[in-house]
Amino acid sequence: MKDTLTTDEQVASAIAAAKARDTVNDIYYVACGGSYALMLPNQYVMDREATSIAGHALNAAEFKARAPKRLGENSVVILCSHSGNTPETVEAAKIARAAGALTIALTNDPGSPLDEASEYVVYYEHEPKKISPNHSPAVLARLSFGILNAREGNAKAAKVEAALKALPPIMDAAVEAHGDRIATFADSHKREEVIYTMASGTNYATAYSYAICIFQEMQWIHSAAIHSGEYFHGPFEITDYDVPFILLMGLGASRPMDERALAFVQTYSDKVTVLDSKELGLGAIDAEVVEYIEHMAFSTLLRVYSDKLAFSRGHPLTVRRYMWQMEY
Amino acid sequence: MKDTLTTDEQVASAIAAAKARDTVNDIYYVACGGSYALMLPNQYVMDREATSIAGHALNAAEFKARAPKRLGENSVVILCSHSGNTPETVEAAKIARAAGALTIALTNDPGSPLDEASEYVVYYEHEPKKISPNHSPAVLARLSFGILNAREGNAKAAKVEAALKALPPIMDAAVEAHGDRIATFADSHKREEVIYTMASGTNYATAYSYAICIFQEMQWIHSAAIHSGEYFHGPFEITDYDVPFILLMGLGASRPMDERALAFVQTYSDKVTVLDSKELGLGAIDAEVVEYIEHMAFSTLLRVYSDKLAFSRGHPLTVRRYMWQMEY
């Protein structure tokens, strides 16, 4: 029956189930790789907004190993796997469900093992260089704020929904406006062997995802995500005129960290690419919720950067040497 | 008066204060860089062991920006700064204390600003190539399990104390036994420009610290910490015969992740350095608590690796181009 519902109905149904629980003490956000990265901003949301719920983002295998002691009927476990076929995530759903937790899964593939293993499912839409309220990071934000609203009357839930609806045309315009910069980046970085990404707050998730899924996985470029607040406590010593960084400047509470990192990295590296929420037109988004949305804007725009970079390098994003090529 | 107490008394005093609170819902572990890395295993401890307390590890500037909504009288905030002078951590202590949280700080420097800003303080001992129950990671474990015991009657607290006392001679022997391997590593890696670290569970913290504090900060070698469970969801595509990895194999619940990563990385890279808890003699530690201790064993041993590598590279660990050289 699950797949006869619209996305809005699927989201509403999961939120209603969370509302119907007697108590919710914890939300575990569980996935692997790029899907795990999408979970981090939601842990951030719980830290910032929740009075009664602790948020925990965990890699699915780590979730199994850690076997959180508080996991049980007072828990919501939100999982995500694009294919719905990631073994660790499917197993995590089974473990969570057996423990009595409410399981809500996101997948692009109805009928997949993750779908079957989970009590509630949302089939998200996927178009990497676009964003919509039915794309995975947006659905996660809608679930997090929807549950916060249902359980605690969080007033920002409606603002987040509105911001997600406002975002797509803003991003279409931003992608269009960045055309020249994207071409310049692709040309100037096509022979780099190392590129670091840096961000803080929710945007750290996008930096992490870009480092592991785009640079390491799809381009075989060495990379690490550096948290802007951690930069000055070790990583900044790696900075040099010829070391490239991508810095995401947020509009949220963590912007001061990004500004401090920007001032330093631009002084000591000649290869800094700055993406700033302000310049993307995100100033038009409600200031109270922009920090919960902007990581999606960065992901959308950066995917266009990836395409152009891959072309300049002659290394398509689809090429793998291990993934899909063998058992592991 | 604080500094007239012994370390044991300082630890006991902080635990008693946590016991005296009516309620403790959250422990925030707050620091920067290498000290932040020490906090991660304690979040792990809370996930694994706590029934009534959620653990949160946050960079100190991120803690300030995130301004957790649950922070208040039901919170314990544990902070750490070696010099006691890290501005973000000192400010976090002030914020936490003003919010009514119980503040417990660790520092190597009595009378430092962090000491002054915090209600309870433990002055830890520091000798990088050794471990003792009064070193910073050990004190943190004693505080976490001490609070768990005081609030929830956690039976592992005594076992952790015993394991910490058993660890020093084990590590002295392990360091001695690894002499040849350490020399071989230093010689074979002295011209590497990138070295990855990999681990899971509590040991991920050591991998993170090694990547940002030793390789990036002290050796200017490109690096990233890869979580063994995340490896197969992106980072493993960077693996090649000439890409060096250090893999920490734990004895705890997360060992299956490390074993899977080991099998793959050893097949596709010729430059894998494996440190295994088993081979370090940690099998002698109580199996119920070894996973909470082993990250300290890895840190201790790896510091000896660093010394030898630094010598082979002709790049002392004390050299910095930015830190201590300028304002930033």
XYZ file of C-alpha atoms in Angstrom:
656
model
C 0.000 0.000 0.000
C 2.904 2.313 0.801
C 3.598 3.256 -2.779
C 0.111 4.443 -3.593
C 0.591 7.504 -1.400
C 1.940 10.845 -2.651
C 5.241 12.058 -1.196
C 3.354 14.603 0.933
C 1.154 11.813 2.275
C 4.150 9.607 2.992
C 5.825 12.419 4.952
C 2.617 13.248 6.817
C 2.044 9.611 7.637
C 5.497 9.199 9.175
C 5.122 12.395 11.201
C 1.730 11.244 12.471
C 3.291 7.978 13.629
C 5.937 9.906 15.571
C 3.210 12.042 17.089
C 1.259 8.957 18.150
C 4.137 7.561 20.225
C 3.789 8.128 23.969
C 7.340 9.412 24.239
C 10.168 10.186 21.828
C 13.524 10.735 23.531
C 15.897 10.134 20.645
C 16.041 10.330 16.891
C 18.789 8.245 15.313
C 19.730 9.284 11.778
C 21.339 6.262 10.172
C 22.893 5.769 6.735
C 26.181 5.337 4.874
C 28.367 7.634 2.769
C 26.523 10.355 0.884
C 23.250 9.404 2.590
C 24.964 9.559 5.990
C 26.140 13.076 5.129
C 22.502 14.065 4.624
C 21.790 13.015 8.208
C 24.268 15.422 9.828
C 22.184 18.593 9.306
C 19.297 16.870 11.049
C 21.352 16.126 14.138
C 22.166 19.847 13.984
C 18.438 20.653 13.841
C 17.787 18.598 16.971
C 20.669 20.263 18.837
C 19.423 23.714 17.870
C 15.694 23.240 18.222
C 14.615 20.244 20.303
C 13.719 20.474 23.977
C 12.771 16.820 24.480
C 14.646 14.898 21.781
C 18.356 14.146 21.349
C 19.558 13.700 17.764
C 22.268 11.201 16.820
C 23.740 10.766 13.303
C 25.558 7.466 12.823
C 27.004 5.439 9.975
C 24.781 2.339 9.724
C 27.527 -0.192 10.551
C 28.615 1.990 13.467
C 24.958 2.091 14.606
C 24.871 -1.691 14.657
C 28.203 -1.947 16.497
C 27.369 0.820 18.935
C 23.949 -0.727 19.661
C 22.751 2.405 21.487
C 21.450 1.473 24.917
C 18.606 3.971 24.710
C 17.318 2.491 21.424
C 13.783 1.239 21.931
C 10.151 2.276 21.903
C 11.061 5.861 22.717
C 13.241 6.111 19.625
C 12.642 7.181 16.062
C 15.167 5.813 13.569
C 15.368 7.596 10.227
C 17.316 5.752 7.543
C 18.302 6.520 3.973
C 19.677 4.511 1.079
C 19.324 5.679 -2.509
C 19.101 2.166 -3.928
C 17.375 0.907 -0.794
C 19.896 -1.880 -1.057
C 22.772 -0.843 1.246
C 23.187 -3.947 3.443
C 24.321 -2.064 6.565
C 21.361 0.315 6.378
C 18.847 -2.459 5.743
C 20.238 -4.338 8.739
C 20.073 -1.195 10.876
C 16.387 -0.839 9.990
C 15.744 -4.417 11.080
C 17.630 -3.928 14.343
C 15.757 -0.708 15.068
C 12.377 -2.206 14.287
C 13.058 -5.293 16.402
C 13.953 -2.984 19.293
C 10.527 -1.372 19.045
C 11.709 1.905 17.521
C 9.648 3.732 14.933
C 11.445 3.250 11.601
C 11.162 5.775 8.782
C 13.177 5.116 5.645
C 13.981 7.203 2.611
C 14.819 5.579 -0.688
C 14.609 6.278 -4.381
C 13.487 2.710 -5.029
C 10.028 1.465 -3.959
C 9.999 -2.213 -3.122
C 13.691 -2.270 -2.215
C 14.981 -4.188 0.840
C 15.114 -0.982 2.913
C 11.496 -0.275 1.995
C 10.503 -3.778 3.076
C 12.455 -3.565 6.333
C 11.002 -0.240 7.476
C 7.626 0.641 8.896
C 7.274 3.996 7.112
C 8.921 4.940 3.847
C 9.252 8.035 1.725
C 10.181 7.558 -1.913
C 12.135 10.697 -2.682
C 12.765 12.274 -6.050
C 16.300 12.553 -7.368
C 17.788 14.959 -9.857
C 21.319 15.852 -8.670
C 21.652 19.308 -10.161
C 18.231 20.445 -8.941
C 16.573 20.755 -5.576
C 12.908 20.331 -4.680
C 10.889 19.701 -1.503
C 10.734 16.039 -2.531
C 14.495 15.519 -2.831
C 16.175 13.519 -0.068
C 17.773 16.327 2.005
C 14.522 18.319 1.825
C 12.393 15.340 2.865
C 14.736 14.805 5.833
C 14.320 18.430 6.918
C 10.535 18.126 6.535
C 10.538 14.995 8.679
C 12.776 16.506 11.367
C 10.805 19.724 11.633
C 7.509 17.916 11.203
C 8.307 15.662 14.151
C 9.515 18.663 16.176
C 6.266 20.436 15.396
C 4.117 17.410 16.211
C 5.854 16.729 19.516
C 6.907 20.185 20.668
C 4.912 22.660 18.616
C 8.044 23.958 16.886
C 6.981 27.123 15.080
C 9.748 26.940 12.483
C 8.286 23.868 10.761
C 6.054 25.975 8.512
C 8.912 28.349 7.738
C 11.112 25.442 6.691
C 8.367 24.134 4.395
C 8.046 27.616 2.852
C 11.813 27.979 2.468
C 12.047 24.623 0.706
C 9.405 25.770 -1.772
C 11.252 29.049 -2.354
C 14.624 27.392 -2.927
C 14.309 25.787 -6.407
C 14.009 29.006 -8.486
C 16.739 30.639 -6.392
C 19.067 27.749 -7.186
C 18.194 27.683 -10.873
C 19.207 31.345 -11.025
C 22.357 30.746 -8.950
C 23.521 27.888 -11.158
C 22.947 30.067 -14.222
C 24.800 33.000 -12.662
C 27.792 30.877 -11.692
C 28.458 29.625 -15.214
C 31.731 31.508 -15.723
C 33.072 30.730 -12.273
C 32.313 27.055 -12.742
C 34.213 26.978 -16.035
C 37.177 28.799 -14.467
C 37.228 26.389 -11.517
C 37.123 23.337 -13.748
C 39.962 24.582 -15.903
C 42.194 25.745 -13.066
C 41.681 22.598 -10.949
C 41.742 19.903 -13.599
C 45.226 18.655 -12.676
C 45.016 19.071 -8.880
C 45.796 15.930 -6.906
C 44.450 17.233 -3.587
C 41.470 19.533 -2.934
C 40.180 20.240 0.563
C 36.613 21.233 1.408
C 35.776 23.385 4.420
C 32.542 24.424 6.151
C 30.744 24.446 9.502
C 27.223 24.039 10.864
C 24.906 22.166 8.490
C 27.221 22.945 5.587
C 29.907 20.699 7.014
C 27.714 17.842 5.789
C 27.979 19.099 2.224
C 31.745 19.530 2.554
C 32.009 15.955 3.864
C 29.863 14.561 1.087
C 31.820 16.456 -1.551
C 35.144 15.232 -0.170
C 34.205 11.547 -0.012
C 31.668 11.130 -2.831
C 32.844 13.585 -5.473
C 36.586 14.025 -4.988
C 37.629 10.667 -3.541
C 35.016 8.414 -5.102
C 34.158 9.948 -8.461
C 37.361 11.853 -9.297
C 40.107 9.988 -7.387
C 41.352 13.292 -6.022
C 42.729 13.215 -2.466
C 40.494 15.144 -0.135
C 39.285 15.727 3.381
C 36.462 17.757 4.850
C 37.796 20.284 7.346
C 35.459 21.844 9.894
C 35.991 25.638 9.847
C 36.172 25.635 13.644
C 38.754 22.850 13.688
C 40.882 24.446 10.949
C 42.929 26.539 13.381
C 43.613 23.590 15.654
C 45.759 21.566 13.292
C 44.639 21.436 9.654
C 45.561 25.058 8.852
C 49.255 24.115 8.892
C 48.703 22.232 5.621
C 47.704 25.492 3.939
C 50.129 26.696 1.281
C 49.959 28.843 -1.839
C 49.391 25.825 -4.055
C 46.925 23.862 -1.862
C 43.337 24.221 -3.119
C 40.374 24.696 -0.798
C 36.660 25.015 -1.376
C 35.088 27.038 1.433
C 31.335 27.137 1.986
C 30.252 30.321 3.755
C 26.959 29.891 5.567
C 24.401 32.472 6.619
C 23.559 30.671 9.835
C 24.924 30.797 13.364
C 28.229 29.293 12.308
C 29.140 32.013 9.793
C 31.704 33.639 12.141
C 33.743 30.417 12.006
C 33.651 30.470 8.204
C 34.662 34.149 8.120
C 37.671 33.516 10.332
C 38.731 30.579 8.169
C 38.215 32.628 5.000
C 40.475 35.460 6.173
C 43.277 33.009 6.888
C 42.984 30.625 3.973
C 42.761 33.435 1.421
C 45.971 34.936 2.804
C 48.029 31.748 2.573
C 46.552 29.862 -0.387
C 46.192 31.188 -3.935
C 43.623 28.504 -4.773
C 40.572 29.224 -2.650
C 37.113 28.784 -4.146
C 34.474 30.510 -2.023
C 30.776 29.755 -2.273
C 28.785 32.172 -0.144
C 25.121 31.747 0.746
C 24.740 35.504 0.433
C 25.898 35.509 -3.165
C 23.620 32.604 -4.023
C 20.574 34.708 -3.268
C 19.788 32.871 -0.046
C 19.353 36.210 1.692
C 15.809 35.920 0.327
C 15.127 32.907 2.564
C 13.683 33.504 6.047
C 16.715 34.280 8.230
C 15.313 32.125 11.020
C 15.591 28.952 8.958
C 18.154 29.629 6.237
C 20.841 27.691 8.158
C 18.718 24.538 7.870
C 18.354 24.897 4.103
C 21.590 26.286 2.765
C 23.519 22.996 2.750
C 21.096 21.843 0.036
C 21.849 24.934 -2.021
C 25.573 24.254 -1.802
C 25.103 20.588 -2.765
C 23.022 21.541 -5.780
C 25.484 24.127 -7.040
C 28.554 21.990 -6.296
C 27.143 19.179 -8.371
C 27.302 21.477 -11.392
C 30.916 22.270 -10.482
C 31.571 18.501 -10.440
C 30.173 17.951 -13.904
C 32.372 20.610 -15.409
C 35.442 19.464 -13.484
C 34.887 15.861 -14.570
C 34.682 16.986 -18.192
C 37.868 19.042 -17.941
C 39.684 16.111 -16.354
C 38.382 13.622 -18.869
C 37.202 11.538 -15.921
C 33.425 10.992 -16.001
C 31.629 10.984 -12.641
C 30.254 7.533 -13.443
C 33.631 5.769 -13.648
C 34.564 3.468 -10.767
C 37.434 1.019 -10.317
C 35.938 -0.911 -7.380
C 32.299 0.048 -6.777
C 29.920 -2.007 -8.941
C 32.976 -3.801 -10.406
C 33.422 -6.518 -7.785
C 32.258 -7.971 -4.492
C 33.691 -6.337 -1.371
C 41.590 25.809 46.562
C 41.206 23.677 43.456
C 44.897 23.022 42.998
C 45.501 21.643 46.464
C 43.554 18.487 45.583
C 45.116 15.335 44.132
C 43.989 14.253 40.661
C 41.897 11.467 42.197
C 40.229 14.009 44.473
C 39.593 16.366 41.570
C 37.946 13.551 39.580
C 35.905 12.388 42.589
C 34.812 15.932 43.344
C 33.503 16.484 39.783
C 31.672 13.149 39.811
C 30.080 13.985 43.181
C 28.841 17.267 41.734
C 27.212 15.401 38.835
C 25.647 12.998 41.309
C 24.251 15.877 43.361
C 22.293 17.308 40.426
C 18.575 16.501 40.461
C 18.660 15.446 36.826
C 21.296 15.014 34.147
C 19.886 14.574 30.647
C 22.879 15.522 28.530
C 26.648 15.572 28.655
C 28.277 17.930 26.174
C 31.918 17.170 25.430
C 33.440 20.396 24.139
C 36.941 21.194 22.887
C 39.001 21.954 19.771
C 41.400 19.938 17.616
C 43.327 17.230 19.435
C 41.331 17.844 22.608
C 38.079 17.592 20.633
C 39.251 14.224 19.318
C 39.565 13.030 22.916
C 35.876 13.803 23.414
C 34.590 11.475 20.679
C 35.170 8.207 22.596
C 33.117 9.624 25.444
C 30.151 10.295 23.210
C 30.597 6.662 22.183
C 30.530 5.628 25.856
C 27.234 7.430 26.401
C 25.687 5.852 23.290
C 26.786 2.380 24.383
C 26.137 2.595 28.109
C 23.800 5.381 29.189
C 20.096 4.864 29.798
C 19.291 8.410 30.931
C 21.971 10.616 29.404
C 22.627 11.638 25.789
C 26.250 12.392 24.876
C 27.224 15.114 22.411
C 30.790 15.863 21.240
C 31.174 19.292 19.673
C 33.974 21.589 18.560
C 33.868 24.543 20.984
C 33.077 27.181 18.346
C 30.387 24.916 16.911
C 28.995 24.499 20.455
C 28.699 28.253 20.772
C 27.089 28.625 17.336
C 24.794 25.665 17.807
C 23.718 26.921 21.257
C 22.019 23.626 22.109
C 18.456 24.258 23.208
C 18.629 21.574 25.916
C 21.698 23.171 27.521
C 20.852 24.161 31.087
C 20.699 22.875 34.634
C 20.187 19.314 33.451
C 23.444 19.406 31.486
C 27.016 18.536 32.301
C 29.583 20.224 30.051
C 33.049 18.668 29.999
C 35.724 20.806 28.366
C 39.406 20.308 27.607
C 42.252 22.582 26.579
C 45.873 21.611 27.125
C 47.049 25.179 27.679
C 43.724 26.140 29.231
C 43.962 29.095 26.912
C 41.958 28.101 23.821
C 39.595 31.092 23.429
C 36.685 29.098 21.951
C 36.814 26.541 24.769
C 37.089 29.186 27.487
C 34.087 30.968 25.990
C 32.143 27.688 25.804
C 32.796 27.150 29.516
C 31.428 30.610 30.287
C 28.339 30.032 28.128
C 27.703 26.656 29.757
C 28.139 27.971 33.273
C 25.882 30.957 32.607
C 23.215 28.539 31.359
C 23.325 26.722 34.698
C 25.152 23.635 33.438
C 27.702 21.832 35.566
C 31.102 22.651 34.058
C 34.064 20.295 34.404
C 37.288 21.272 32.678
C 40.509 19.430 31.962
C 43.737 21.305 31.481
C 47.455 20.811 31.918
C 47.782 24.344 33.303
C 46.402 25.282 36.746
C 45.313 28.891 36.940
C 44.668 29.129 33.196
C 41.590 30.946 31.809
C 39.734 27.633 31.322
C 40.443 26.746 34.938
C 39.075 30.103 36.070
C 35.979 29.834 33.867
C 34.941 26.347 35.020
C 33.365 25.157 38.241
C 35.337 21.899 38.503
C 38.760 21.274 37.048
C 41.104 18.336 36.689
C 44.767 19.096 36.064
C 45.872 16.145 33.997
C 49.387 14.829 33.522
C 50.960 14.855 30.075
C 53.710 12.727 28.637
C 52.841 11.996 24.985
C 54.591 8.664 24.562
C 53.206 7.237 27.793
C 49.734 6.599 29.171
C 48.566 6.729 32.782
C 45.203 7.028 34.579
C 45.983 10.728 35.039
C 46.514 11.515 31.367
C 43.751 13.445 29.604
C 41.985 10.616 27.691
C 42.064 8.437 30.821
C 40.677 11.200 33.025
C 37.857 11.711 30.510
C 36.983 8.005 30.624
C 37.070 8.076 34.425
C 34.741 11.070 34.465
C 32.309 9.546 31.944
C 32.107 6.186 33.681
C 32.204 7.796 37.113
C 29.173 9.910 36.236
C 27.436 6.875 34.701
C 28.099 4.941 37.877
C 26.941 7.759 40.141
C 23.738 8.340 38.212
C 22.886 4.903 36.854
C 24.975 2.438 38.859
C 26.978 1.447 35.777
C 28.918 -1.659 36.780
C 31.685 -1.113 34.227
C 33.085 1.954 36.000
C 35.314 -0.158 38.271
C 36.438 -2.282 35.329
C 37.443 0.826 33.400
C 39.457 2.083 36.380
C 41.199 -1.300 36.619
C 41.887 -1.398 32.868
C 43.424 2.067 32.976
C 45.780 0.912 35.711
C 46.712 -2.207 33.713
C 47.412 -0.288 30.502
C 50.757 1.497 31.178
C 53.010 -1.593 31.433
C 51.220 -3.177 28.458
C 51.999 -0.099 26.382
C 55.598 0.133 27.524
C 56.064 -3.426 26.293
C 54.187 -2.762 23.052
C 56.279 0.301 22.232
C 59.433 -1.710 22.890
C 58.225 -4.623 20.756
C 57.313 -2.353 17.835
C 60.789 -0.847 17.487
C 61.652 -2.467 14.165
C 58.249 -1.820 12.641
C 58.424 1.822 13.655
C 61.824 2.235 12.008
C 60.598 0.532 8.831
C 57.503 2.743 8.712
C 59.525 5.921 9.161
C 61.950 5.002 6.419
C 59.354 3.803 3.931
C 57.009 6.768 4.473
C 59.465 9.631 4.763
C 58.711 11.034 1.305
C 54.965 10.367 1.222
C 52.825 13.433 0.477
C 49.514 11.845 1.484
C 48.796 9.325 4.260
C 45.267 8.303 5.241
C 44.244 7.037 8.673
C 41.329 4.638 9.141
C 39.440 3.290 12.168
C 35.980 2.932 13.714
C 34.365 3.021 17.140
C 36.415 4.893 19.728
C 39.526 4.445 17.606
C 38.138 6.767 14.954
C 39.005 9.550 17.413
C 42.674 8.531 17.334
C 42.637 8.326 13.532
C 41.114 11.815 13.397
C 43.634 13.252 15.817
C 46.523 11.653 13.961
C 45.316 13.007 10.618
C 44.830 16.597 11.759
C 47.447 17.024 14.526
C 50.315 14.828 13.413
C 50.129 14.604 9.636
C 48.530 17.927 8.684
C 49.763 20.104 11.537
C 53.130 18.720 12.541
C 54.332 17.075 9.306
C 52.487 19.011 6.543
C 51.447 15.717 4.992
C 47.999 15.662 3.368
C 45.643 13.442 5.297
C 42.093 12.575 6.206
C 40.578 10.278 8.781
C 38.344 7.689 7.102
C 35.754 5.814 9.140
C 36.084 2.080 8.375
C 32.313 1.872 7.914
C 32.279 4.803 5.521
C 35.259 3.527 3.502
C 33.109 1.438 1.156
C 30.703 4.271 0.501
C 33.081 6.571 -1.341
C 36.624 6.848 0.050
C 37.716 3.367 -1.044
C 37.879 4.524 -4.655
C 40.991 6.572 -3.740
C 42.802 3.362 -2.820
C 45.699 2.489 -5.110
C 48.931 0.513 -4.832
C 50.902 3.641 -3.918
C 48.410 5.292 -1.526
C 49.440 4.785 2.137
C 46.942 3.968 4.865
C 47.269 3.434 8.596
C 44.498 1.150 9.820
C 43.675 0.763 13.512
C 42.056 -2.591 14.272
C 39.996 -2.493 17.434
C 38.934 -5.302 19.742
C 35.542 -3.760 20.445
C 32.135 -4.013 18.816
C 33.314 -2.235 15.706
C 36.077 -4.712 14.816
C 34.033 -6.313 11.982
C 34.096 -2.961 10.161
C 37.875 -2.789 10.526
C 38.275 -6.382 9.307
C 36.247 -5.689 6.192
C 38.269 -2.558 5.473
C 41.527 -4.440 6.096
C 40.716 -7.170 3.591
C 40.052 -4.597 0.903
C 42.760 -2.061 1.547
C 45.475 -4.706 1.797
C 44.421 -6.085 -1.586
C 44.593 -2.763 -3.420
C 47.309 -0.803 -1.630
C 50.917 -1.925 -1.068
C 51.381 0.631 1.702
C 49.096 -0.417 4.538
C 50.315 -0.115 8.118
C 48.124 -2.140 10.465
C 48.057 -1.618 14.221
C 45.962 -4.287 15.897
C 44.782 -4.157 19.511
C 45.315 -7.906 19.670
C 48.975 -7.609 18.800
C 49.491 -4.823 21.316
C 48.651 -7.164 24.170
C 45.276 -5.586 24.813
C 43.723 -9.044 24.927
C 44.817 -8.912 28.593
C 42.332 -6.090 29.256
C 38.806 -6.995 30.408
C 36.902 -7.716 27.187
C 33.878 -5.821 28.498
C 35.732 -2.514 28.555
C 38.667 -2.856 26.169
C 36.846 -0.885 23.475
C 36.768 2.134 25.792
C 40.498 1.995 26.418
C 42.157 0.907 23.212
C 42.085 4.308 21.495
C 44.549 5.473 24.188
C 46.842 2.571 23.397
C 46.847 3.498 19.711
C 47.547 7.167 20.490
C 50.456 6.259 22.715
C 52.054 3.935 20.196
C 51.393 6.205 17.226
C 53.159 9.040 18.953
C 56.325 6.962 18.875
C 55.735 6.350 15.178
C 55.505 10.144 14.753
C 58.810 10.822 16.430
C 60.644 8.420 14.194
C 58.869 9.646 11.060
C 59.671 13.264 11.926
C 63.342 12.358 12.324
C 63.448 10.493 9.005
C 61.793 13.433 7.276
C 64.061 15.990 8.904
C 60.903 17.810 9.980
C 60.662 18.098 13.789
C 57.188 17.779 15.325
C 57.657 21.164 16.971
C 57.980 23.158 13.735
C 55.030 25.345 12.742
C 54.621 27.927 9.997
C 51.479 29.581 11.382
C 50.661 28.331 14.895
C 52.514 30.348 17.566
C 54.048 32.424 14.766
C 51.302 34.985 14.282
C 47.860 36.167 15.288
C 44.967 34.443 13.524
